[in-house]
mmCIF file of N, CA and C in Angstrom:
data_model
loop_
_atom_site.group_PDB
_atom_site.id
_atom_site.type_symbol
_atom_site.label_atom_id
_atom_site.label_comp_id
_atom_site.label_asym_id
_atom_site.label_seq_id
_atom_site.Cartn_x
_atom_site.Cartn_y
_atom_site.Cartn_z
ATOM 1 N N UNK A 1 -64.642 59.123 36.151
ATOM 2 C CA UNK A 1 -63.818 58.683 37.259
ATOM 3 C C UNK A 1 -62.845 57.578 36.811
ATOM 4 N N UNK A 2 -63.252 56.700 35.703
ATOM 5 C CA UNK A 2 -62.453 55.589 35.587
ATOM 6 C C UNK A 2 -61.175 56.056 34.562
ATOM 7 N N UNK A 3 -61.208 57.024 34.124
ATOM 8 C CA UNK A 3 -60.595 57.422 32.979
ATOM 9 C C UNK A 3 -59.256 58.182 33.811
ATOM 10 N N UNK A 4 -60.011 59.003 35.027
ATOM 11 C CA UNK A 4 -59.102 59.677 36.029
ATOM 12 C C UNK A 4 -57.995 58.962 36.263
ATOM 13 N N UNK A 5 -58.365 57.253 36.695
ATOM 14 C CA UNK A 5 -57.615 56.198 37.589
ATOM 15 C C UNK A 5 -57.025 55.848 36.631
ATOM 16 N N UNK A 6 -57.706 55.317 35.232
ATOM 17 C CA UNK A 6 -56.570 54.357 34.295
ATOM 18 C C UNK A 6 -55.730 55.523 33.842
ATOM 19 N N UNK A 7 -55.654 56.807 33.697
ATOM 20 C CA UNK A 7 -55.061 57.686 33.198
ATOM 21 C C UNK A 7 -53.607 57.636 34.700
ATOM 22 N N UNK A 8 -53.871 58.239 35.673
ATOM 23 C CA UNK A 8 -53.109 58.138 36.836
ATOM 24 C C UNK A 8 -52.629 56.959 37.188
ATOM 25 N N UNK A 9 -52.657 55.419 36.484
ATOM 26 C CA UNK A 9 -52.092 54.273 36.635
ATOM 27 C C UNK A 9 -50.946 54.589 35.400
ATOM 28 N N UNK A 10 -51.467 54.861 34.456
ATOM 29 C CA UNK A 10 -50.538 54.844 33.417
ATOM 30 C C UNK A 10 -49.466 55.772 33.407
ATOM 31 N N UNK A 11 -49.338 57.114 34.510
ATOM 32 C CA UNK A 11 -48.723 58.143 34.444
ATOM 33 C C UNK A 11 -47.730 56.912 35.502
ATOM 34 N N UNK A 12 -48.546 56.657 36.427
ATOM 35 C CA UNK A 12 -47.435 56.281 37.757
ATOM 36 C C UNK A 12 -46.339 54.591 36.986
ATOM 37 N N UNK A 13 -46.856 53.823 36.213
ATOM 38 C CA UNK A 13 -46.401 52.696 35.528
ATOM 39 C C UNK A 13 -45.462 53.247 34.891
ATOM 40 N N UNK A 14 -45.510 54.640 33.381
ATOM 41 C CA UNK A 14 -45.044 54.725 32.245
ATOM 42 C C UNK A 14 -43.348 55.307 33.579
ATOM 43 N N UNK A 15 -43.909 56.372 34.750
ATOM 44 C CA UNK A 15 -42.443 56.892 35.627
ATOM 45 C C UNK A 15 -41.802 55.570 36.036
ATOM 46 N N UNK A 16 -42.393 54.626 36.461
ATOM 47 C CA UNK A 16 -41.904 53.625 37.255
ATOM 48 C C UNK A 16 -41.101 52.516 36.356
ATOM 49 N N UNK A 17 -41.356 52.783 34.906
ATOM 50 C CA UNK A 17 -40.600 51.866 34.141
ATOM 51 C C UNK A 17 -38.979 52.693 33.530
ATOM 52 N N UNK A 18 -39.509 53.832 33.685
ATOM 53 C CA UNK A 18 -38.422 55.027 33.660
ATOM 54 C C UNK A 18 -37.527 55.236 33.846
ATOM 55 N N UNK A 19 -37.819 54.921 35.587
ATOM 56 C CA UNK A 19 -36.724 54.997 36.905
ATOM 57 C C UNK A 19 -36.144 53.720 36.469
ATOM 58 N N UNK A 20 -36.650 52.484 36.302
ATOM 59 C CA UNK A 20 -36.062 51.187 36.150
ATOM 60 C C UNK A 20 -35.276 51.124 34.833
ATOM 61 N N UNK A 21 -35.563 51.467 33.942
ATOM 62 C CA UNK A 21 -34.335 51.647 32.763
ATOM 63 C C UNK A 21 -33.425 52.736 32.930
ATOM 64 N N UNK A 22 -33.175 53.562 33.360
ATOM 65 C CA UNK A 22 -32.249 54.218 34.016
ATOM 66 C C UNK A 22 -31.682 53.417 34.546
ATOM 67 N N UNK A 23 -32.201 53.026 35.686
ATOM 68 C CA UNK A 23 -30.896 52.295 36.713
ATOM 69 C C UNK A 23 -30.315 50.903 35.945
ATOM 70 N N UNK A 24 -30.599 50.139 35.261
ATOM 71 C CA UNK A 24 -30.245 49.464 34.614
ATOM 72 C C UNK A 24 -29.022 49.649 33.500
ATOM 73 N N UNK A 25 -29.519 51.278 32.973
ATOM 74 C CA UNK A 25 -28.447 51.752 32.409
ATOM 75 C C UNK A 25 -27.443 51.985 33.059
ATOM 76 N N UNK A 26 -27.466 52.887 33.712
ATOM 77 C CA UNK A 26 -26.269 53.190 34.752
ATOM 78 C C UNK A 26 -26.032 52.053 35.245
ATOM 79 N N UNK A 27 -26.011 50.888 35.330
ATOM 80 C CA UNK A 27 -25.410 49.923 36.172
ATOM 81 C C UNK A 27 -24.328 48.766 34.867
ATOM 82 N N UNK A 28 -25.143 48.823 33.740
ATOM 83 C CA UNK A 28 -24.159 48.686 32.619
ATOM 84 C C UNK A 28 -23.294 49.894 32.228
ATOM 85 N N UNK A 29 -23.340 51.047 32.270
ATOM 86 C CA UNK A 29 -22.490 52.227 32.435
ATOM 87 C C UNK A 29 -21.174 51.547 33.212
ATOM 88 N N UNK A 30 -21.348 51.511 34.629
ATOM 89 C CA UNK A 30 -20.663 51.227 35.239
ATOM 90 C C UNK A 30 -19.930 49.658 34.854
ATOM 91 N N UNK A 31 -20.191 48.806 34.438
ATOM 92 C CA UNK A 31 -19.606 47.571 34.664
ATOM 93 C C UNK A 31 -19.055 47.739 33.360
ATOM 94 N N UNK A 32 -19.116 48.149 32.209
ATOM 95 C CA UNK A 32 -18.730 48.380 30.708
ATOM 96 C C UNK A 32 -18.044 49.555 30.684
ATOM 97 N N UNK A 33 -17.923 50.782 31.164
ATOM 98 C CA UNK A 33 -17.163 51.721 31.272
ATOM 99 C C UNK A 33 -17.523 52.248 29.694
ATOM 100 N N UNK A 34 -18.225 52.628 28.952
ATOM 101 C CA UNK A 34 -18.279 52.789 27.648
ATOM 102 C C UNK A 34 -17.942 54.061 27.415
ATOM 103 N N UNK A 35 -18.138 54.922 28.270
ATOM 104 C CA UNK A 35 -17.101 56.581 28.025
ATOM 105 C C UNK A 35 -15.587 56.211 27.077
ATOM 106 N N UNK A 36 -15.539 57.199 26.671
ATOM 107 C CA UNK A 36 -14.139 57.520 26.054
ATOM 108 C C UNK A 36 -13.127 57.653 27.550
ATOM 109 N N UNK A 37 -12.006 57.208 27.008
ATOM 110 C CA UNK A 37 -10.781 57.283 28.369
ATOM 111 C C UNK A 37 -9.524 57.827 28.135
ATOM 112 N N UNK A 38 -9.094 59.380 28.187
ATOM 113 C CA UNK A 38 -8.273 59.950 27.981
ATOM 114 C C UNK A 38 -6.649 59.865 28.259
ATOM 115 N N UNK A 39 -5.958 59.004 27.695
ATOM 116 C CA UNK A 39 -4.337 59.222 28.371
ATOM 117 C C UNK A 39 -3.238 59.319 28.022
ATOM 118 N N UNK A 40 -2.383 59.975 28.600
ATOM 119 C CA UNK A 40 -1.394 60.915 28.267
ATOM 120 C C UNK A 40 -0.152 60.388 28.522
ATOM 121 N N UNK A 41 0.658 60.405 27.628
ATOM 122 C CA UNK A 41 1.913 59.523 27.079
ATOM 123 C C UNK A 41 3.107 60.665 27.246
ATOM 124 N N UNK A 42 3.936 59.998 28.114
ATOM 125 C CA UNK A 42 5.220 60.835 28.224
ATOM 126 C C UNK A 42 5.998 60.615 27.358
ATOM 127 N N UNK A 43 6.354 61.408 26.683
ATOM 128 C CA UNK A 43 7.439 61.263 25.155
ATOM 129 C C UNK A 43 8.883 61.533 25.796
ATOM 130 N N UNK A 44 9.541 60.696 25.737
ATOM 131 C CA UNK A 44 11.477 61.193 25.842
ATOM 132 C C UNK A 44 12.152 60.659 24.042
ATOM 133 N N UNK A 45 13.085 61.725 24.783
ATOM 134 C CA UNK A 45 14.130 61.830 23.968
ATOM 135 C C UNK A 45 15.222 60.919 23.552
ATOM 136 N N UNK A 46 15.764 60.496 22.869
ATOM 137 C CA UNK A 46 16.763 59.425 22.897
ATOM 138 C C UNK A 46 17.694 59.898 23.394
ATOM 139 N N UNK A 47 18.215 61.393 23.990
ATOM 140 C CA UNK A 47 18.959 61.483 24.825
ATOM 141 C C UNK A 47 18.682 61.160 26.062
ATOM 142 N N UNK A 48 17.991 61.410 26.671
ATOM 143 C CA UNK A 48 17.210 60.943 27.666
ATOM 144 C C UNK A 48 18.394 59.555 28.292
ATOM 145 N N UNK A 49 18.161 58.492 27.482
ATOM 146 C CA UNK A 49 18.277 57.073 27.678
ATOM 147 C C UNK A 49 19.339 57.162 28.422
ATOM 148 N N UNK A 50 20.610 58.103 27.894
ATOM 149 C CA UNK A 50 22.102 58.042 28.620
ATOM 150 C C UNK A 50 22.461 57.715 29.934
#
């Protein structure tokens, strides 16, 4: 029986620390933006300028 409980403490602790580094991540995700950021440059011509 005791093996049942410390076993089922450790399942519900090891998810619950899980969920909490996740969200931690994602919340530096968000404030650091660390993705790559794609952007696109309009090229003219030196005729253009006229």
């Amino acid at each position: 029986m005791w093996r049942r409980l410390r076993r089922l403490a450790s399942i519900f602790l090891s998810a619950y620390m899980l969920g909490i580094s996740n969200v931690v991540l994602e919340e530096d995700r968000m404030i650091n933006d660390t993705r790559a950021k794609i952007e696109q440059q309009e090229i003219q011509s030196e005729d253009d300028d006229l």
